[in-house]
Amino acid sequence: MSTTVDTLHHEEHHDHKPSGITRWLFTTNHKDIGTLYLWFSFLMFLIGGSMAMVIRAELFQPGLQLVEPHFFNQMTTVHGLVMIFGAVMPAFTGLANWLVPMMIGAPDMALPRMNNWSFWILPFAFIILLSSLFMEGGGPAMGWTFYAPLSTTYSNDSTALFVFSVHIMGISSIMGAINVIVTIMNLRAPGMTYMKMPMFVWTWFITAFLLIAVMPVLAGAVTMVLTDKYFGTSFFDASGGGDPVMFQHIFWFFGHPEVYIMILPSFGIISAIIPTFTRKKLFGYSSMVYATASIAILSFLVWAHHMFTTGMPVVAELFFMYCTMLIAVPTGVKIFNWVATMWRGAMSFETPMLFALAFVILFTIGGFSGLMLAITPVDFQYHDTYFVVAHFHYVLVTGAIFSVMAAVYYWLPKWTGHMYDETLAKFHFWASVISVNVLFFPMHFVGLAGMPRRIPDYSVQFADINQIVSIGGFAFGLSQLIFLWVVIKCARGGEKAAAKPWEGAEGLEWTIPSPAPYHTFEKPPKIEG
Amino acid sequence: MAQQSNNRKIIFRLLLGVAGMFAFGFALVPLYNAFCDATGFNGRTKNEAVAYTASHVDKSRTVTVQFLTHNAKGMPWQFKPDIKEVHVHPGEVKLVTFYAANPTARRMVAQAVPSIAPAEASLYLNKIECFCFNQQPLAANTDAEMPVQFYLDPEIPEHITTLTLSYTLYDMTADANATTVAQTTTSE
């Protein structure tokens, strides 16, 4: 490993960069790689989104109209996989690449060549996964949770491709996580103590440890599925002494921390944006750090709340119910701190702030429906209904994805050197926030009324609500094209952005010019106070 | 270069963590089995013969034991309990039989996998003899009575008044032919 930070200093002192495709293929620059991750994630967001459009089009009316049930199952499955592993996680990794070095005063990520690898294996993972949709028998259709025996006894021939693509995604995430941890531990500018790091850096630091703890467990789970299906093992096969319920335990041991992997970086983003546009310091910084760490630790103790209906002993159900409810405490601390930051602040409502405010309100709705689901006895009614779908889309779309959009608007002037079109951006915000609620809010009711998830047909009494939901879905999907337009327009030109385009912004990234030069902080900055 | 060696140290530790967690994923399998055996979690029972060790027969209580049978997917046998339920005193030894018939024109091998509900009760149901301990072969177009001899531990909690013993019958013919696989499954 010859490419250390020191040699980089000697090699490329100027702002020149290689041109053409090779710049992107061979780049070890954290900003280039961050850009690649973000564009990749947006592409995946559109692909996963178009699958959601297929789902909503089929569910527009009761009965089977457009697609075969088997294809519908592939759509729900691959929509989930693409959105989680292709859109949300790479978006956060892209933001970490762009921002973590600039926020801690480092010249680049600590392991730039590994950084290149961790991005460039990702497209292959998704080419494998998406191409399986076009193969004989189709792609994975067992739900993104790939419960055994759906993924073993009853799955398509393409299951091996699904397994390998998940392996590659896992390796990519683990490499990204290692890079973030090493960068944060070793490349902080002198004087940047842990308790002075911006919240985004803190939340990503903790997220990276979660990734290292659970992505290998996911790799183990898919490997067991692979050997059960193709090599005659019986991890999940009762006739061979295995147990299909054990699959769910192993899967959710990964799956629940995964939920926090997809939301902790959002907390960091919101903790950066709200103080800027309220022109106040973040309320309760250290309590934010401890709350994030407690959420991460608790996330390992709640996995079986996904499995209340598998017939667990009452004692176990109570344990997992109480632990789950306990998570509401540190999360409540965070919501409280954000509201307290806004209290009596000089607030202004630029687009990043609008998305951040929508995040606080709508994520809290998702949190509350999560608390309802945590109550064991009522979960027996809610389990596997659209209520669950409504819940996790509130936390993932209006939570994670809204925070990514807030982050893009907030740091776009720094990345491109131009201000984005504020009018168009506000239009994007209002179109998104209205349509997303038309899309997901009625799902609560249709779920409580008993409509099961992942089924291509439904009973006629759900028809009206499903029509409203589908219209919201199409509107939300189309609204994202405005987002694409704003970003392209901003990248191509616009009003010149100052080094610190937001009056109330704080942090090292605002001390460097906009657009951020190709190489920054080759000499570490001095941190005062 | 202190930076570089420091980087390596952290990378090494993190990779160790990754390898450890990968191993932990697989270690969950025996851990889960041990946990289930110890607590009766998930209704699994000790699938092995137990000698009769009850200290007394508790005549003051009667527990209803119900029997259920299921055929796994693709299993063509007829399989049912001869009696649907029995009433036993804790500590009392009972013998019940199940009827199995192979209607096909070929010799088949089956394996029954038991499960008990409520899961808590699985710790107190002891089988002295059971057809589920071994694979059961049946020649073409033959049938058999398959016995289960069991007793309930007198320590069984008061609130358990009914328990269900359910068997799922799996077709193991293919595996029994591939002897190596069959060896490992019967020893489970």
PDB file of C-alpha atoms in Angstrom, chain B residues 61-162:
ATOM      1  CA  ARG B  61     -53.972 -33.504  37.460  1.00  0.00           C
ATOM      2  CA  THR B  62     -54.941 -34.476  33.954  1.00  0.00           C
ATOM      3  CA  VAL B  63     -53.331 -33.019  30.862  1.00  0.00           C
ATOM      4  CA  THR B  64     -54.823 -33.379  27.398  1.00  0.00           C
ATOM      5  CA  VAL B  65     -52.284 -34.321  24.754  1.00  0.00           C
ATOM      6  CA  GLN B  66     -53.491 -33.757  21.192  1.00  0.00           C
ATOM      7  CA  PHE B  67     -51.905 -35.238  18.106  1.00  0.00           C
ATOM      8  CA  LEU B  68     -51.547 -33.580  14.719  1.00  0.00           C
ATOM      9  CA  THR B  69     -49.923 -34.823  11.543  1.00  0.00           C
ATOM     10  CA  HIS B  70     -48.814 -32.970   8.443  1.00  0.00           C
ATOM     11  CA  ASN B  71     -47.263 -34.102   5.210  1.00  0.00           C
ATOM     12  CA  ALA B  72     -44.419 -31.996   3.892  1.00  0.00           C
ATOM     13  CA  LYS B  73     -44.682 -30.820   0.301  1.00  0.00           C
ATOM     14  CA  GLY B  74     -44.543 -33.733  -2.149  1.00  0.00           C
ATOM     15  CA  MET B  75     -44.996 -36.426   0.496  1.00  0.00           C
ATOM     16  CA  PRO B  76     -47.649 -38.867  -0.795  1.00  0.00           C
ATOM     17  CA  TRP B  77     -48.003 -41.074   2.303  1.00  0.00           C
ATOM     18  CA  GLN B  78     -51.138 -41.395   4.335  1.00  0.00           C
ATOM     19  CA  PHE B  79     -50.203 -40.355   7.836  1.00  0.00           C
ATOM     20  CA  LYS B  80     -52.543 -39.895  10.797  1.00  0.00           C
ATOM     21  CA  PRO B  81     -52.823 -40.542  14.524  1.00  0.00           C
ATOM     22  CA  ASP B  82     -54.965 -43.512  15.571  1.00  0.00           C
ATOM     23  CA  ILE B  83     -56.445 -41.452  18.412  1.00  0.00           C
ATOM     24  CA  LYS B  84     -56.779 -37.662  18.185  1.00  0.00           C
ATOM     25  CA  GLU B  85     -56.089 -37.004  21.846  1.00  0.00           C
ATOM     26  CA  VAL B  86     -55.348 -38.719  25.151  1.00  0.00           C
ATOM     27  CA  HIS B  87     -55.754 -37.619  28.761  1.00  0.00           C
ATOM     28  CA  VAL B  88     -52.762 -38.416  30.918  1.00  0.00           C
ATOM     29  CA  HIS B  89     -51.646 -37.811  34.479  1.00  0.00           C
ATOM     30  CA  PRO B  90     -48.181 -36.275  34.712  1.00  0.00           C
ATOM     31  CA  GLY B  91     -45.713 -39.090  35.313  1.00  0.00           C
ATOM     32  CA  GLU B  92     -47.918 -41.729  33.689  1.00  0.00           C
ATOM     33  CA  VAL B  93     -46.497 -43.637  30.703  1.00  0.00           C
ATOM     34  CA  LYS B  94     -48.713 -43.681  27.609  1.00  0.00           C
ATOM     35  CA  LEU B  95     -48.405 -45.578  24.364  1.00  0.00           C
ATOM     36  CA  VAL B  96     -50.092 -44.212  21.250  1.00  0.00           C
ATOM     37  CA  THR B  97     -49.787 -45.275  17.640  1.00  0.00           C
ATOM     38  CA  PHE B  98     -49.791 -43.506  14.322  1.00  0.00           C
ATOM     39  CA  TYR B  99     -50.849 -45.029  11.039  1.00  0.00           C
ATOM     40  CA  ALA B 100     -48.692 -44.618   7.951  1.00  0.00           C
ATOM     41  CA  ALA B 101     -49.260 -46.043   4.479  1.00  0.00           C
ATOM     42  CA  ASN B 102     -47.124 -45.820   1.385  1.00  0.00           C
ATOM     43  CA  PRO B 103     -49.570 -45.764  -1.573  1.00  0.00           C
ATOM     44  CA  THR B 104     -46.839 -45.497  -4.203  1.00  0.00           C
ATOM     45  CA  ALA B 105     -45.352 -48.302  -6.255  1.00  0.00           C
ATOM     46  CA  ARG B 106     -41.857 -47.783  -4.863  1.00  0.00           C
ATOM     47  CA  ARG B 107     -40.072 -48.216  -1.569  1.00  0.00           C
ATOM     48  CA  MET B 108     -39.860 -44.922   0.297  1.00  0.00           C
ATOM     49  CA  VAL B 109     -38.131 -43.614   3.384  1.00  0.00           C
ATOM     50  CA  ALA B 110     -39.720 -41.000   5.644  1.00  0.00           C
ATOM     51  CA  GLN B 111     -38.604 -38.903   8.549  1.00  0.00           C
ATOM     52  CA  ALA B 112     -41.041 -37.352  11.004  1.00  0.00           C
ATOM     53  CA  VAL B 113     -40.062 -34.092  12.701  1.00  0.00           C
ATOM     54  CA  PRO B 114     -41.911 -33.289  15.936  1.00  0.00           C
ATOM     55  CA  SER B 115     -42.963 -29.923  17.267  1.00  0.00           C
ATOM     56  CA  ILE B 116     -44.805 -29.057  20.460  1.00  0.00           C
ATOM     57  CA  ALA B 117     -47.151 -26.213  21.259  1.00  0.00           C
ATOM     58  CA  PRO B 118     -47.071 -24.355  23.569  1.00  0.00           C
ATOM     59  CA  ALA B 119     -43.295 -24.226  23.277  1.00  0.00           C
ATOM     60  CA  GLU B 120     -42.960 -24.144  27.049  1.00  0.00           C
ATOM     61  CA  ALA B 121     -44.441 -27.631  27.286  1.00  0.00           C
ATOM     62  CA  SER B 122     -41.759 -29.155  25.090  1.00  0.00           C
ATOM     63  CA  LEU B 123     -39.385 -29.274  28.051  1.00  0.00           C
ATOM     64  CA  TYR B 124     -41.745 -31.607  29.938  1.00  0.00           C
ATOM     65  CA  LEU B 125     -42.742 -34.110  27.288  1.00  0.00           C
ATOM     66  CA  ASN B 126     -40.348 -37.046  27.394  1.00  0.00           C
ATOM     67  CA  LYS B 127     -40.400 -39.771  24.776  1.00  0.00           C
ATOM     68  CA  ILE B 128     -39.273 -43.215  25.801  1.00  0.00           C
ATOM     69  CA  GLU B 129     -39.754 -44.521  22.290  1.00  0.00           C
ATOM     70  CA  CYS B 130     -40.727 -42.782  19.063  1.00  0.00           C
ATOM     71  CA  PHE B 131     -40.832 -43.523  15.357  1.00  0.00           C
ATOM     72  CA  CYS B 132     -39.433 -40.031  14.886  1.00  0.00           C
ATOM     73  CA  PHE B 133     -36.054 -41.064  16.298  1.00  0.00           C
ATOM     74  CA  ASN B 134     -35.241 -42.896  13.086  1.00  0.00           C
ATOM     75  CA  GLN B 135     -36.045 -42.820   9.403  1.00  0.00           C
ATOM     76  CA  GLN B 136     -38.991 -45.085   8.577  1.00  0.00           C
ATOM     77  CA  PRO B 137     -38.835 -47.148   5.401  1.00  0.00           C
ATOM     78  CA  LEU B 138     -42.019 -48.576   3.861  1.00  0.00           C
ATOM     79  CA  ALA B 139     -42.146 -50.921   0.874  1.00  0.00           C
ATOM     80  CA  ALA B 140     -44.456 -50.137  -2.043  1.00  0.00           C
ATOM     81  CA  ASN B 141     -48.181 -50.336  -1.152  1.00  0.00           C
ATOM     82  CA  THR B 142     -47.652 -51.303   2.469  1.00  0.00           C
ATOM     83  CA  ASP B 143     -48.685 -49.711   5.715  1.00  0.00           C
ATOM     84  CA  ALA B 144     -47.492 -49.719   9.304  1.00  0.00           C
ATOM     85  CA  GLU B 145     -48.463 -48.779  12.854  1.00  0.00           C
ATOM     86  CA  MET B 146     -45.828 -46.513  14.313  1.00  0.00           C
ATOM     87  CA  PRO B 147     -45.622 -46.215  18.126  1.00  0.00           C
ATOM     88  CA  VAL B 148     -44.799 -43.347  20.447  1.00  0.00           C
ATOM     89  CA  GLN B 149     -44.306 -44.052  24.120  1.00  0.00           C
ATOM     90  CA  PHE B 150     -44.112 -40.964  26.292  1.00  0.00           C
ATOM     91  CA  TYR B 151     -44.746 -39.497  29.705  1.00  0.00           C
ATOM     92  CA  LEU B 152     -45.104 -35.973  30.998  1.00  0.00           C
ATOM     93  CA  ASP B 153     -42.669 -34.770  33.611  1.00  0.00           C
ATOM     94  CA  PRO B 154     -44.627 -34.266  36.881  1.00  0.00           C
ATOM     95  CA  GLU B 155     -42.865 -30.894  37.148  1.00  0.00           C
ATOM     96  CA  ILE B 156     -44.969 -29.615  34.229  1.00  0.00           C
ATOM     97  CA  PRO B 157     -46.399 -26.166  35.187  1.00  0.00           C
ATOM     98  CA  GLU B 158     -49.968 -26.088  36.476  1.00  0.00           C
ATOM     99  CA  HIS B 159     -51.212 -23.743  33.766  1.00  0.00           C
ATOM    100  CA  ILE B 160     -50.469 -26.199  30.967  1.00  0.00           C
ATOM    101  CA  THR B 161     -53.642 -28.226  30.670  1.00  0.00           C
ATOM    102  CA  THR B 162     -53.500 -28.995  26.961  1.00  0.00           C
TER     103      THR B 162
END
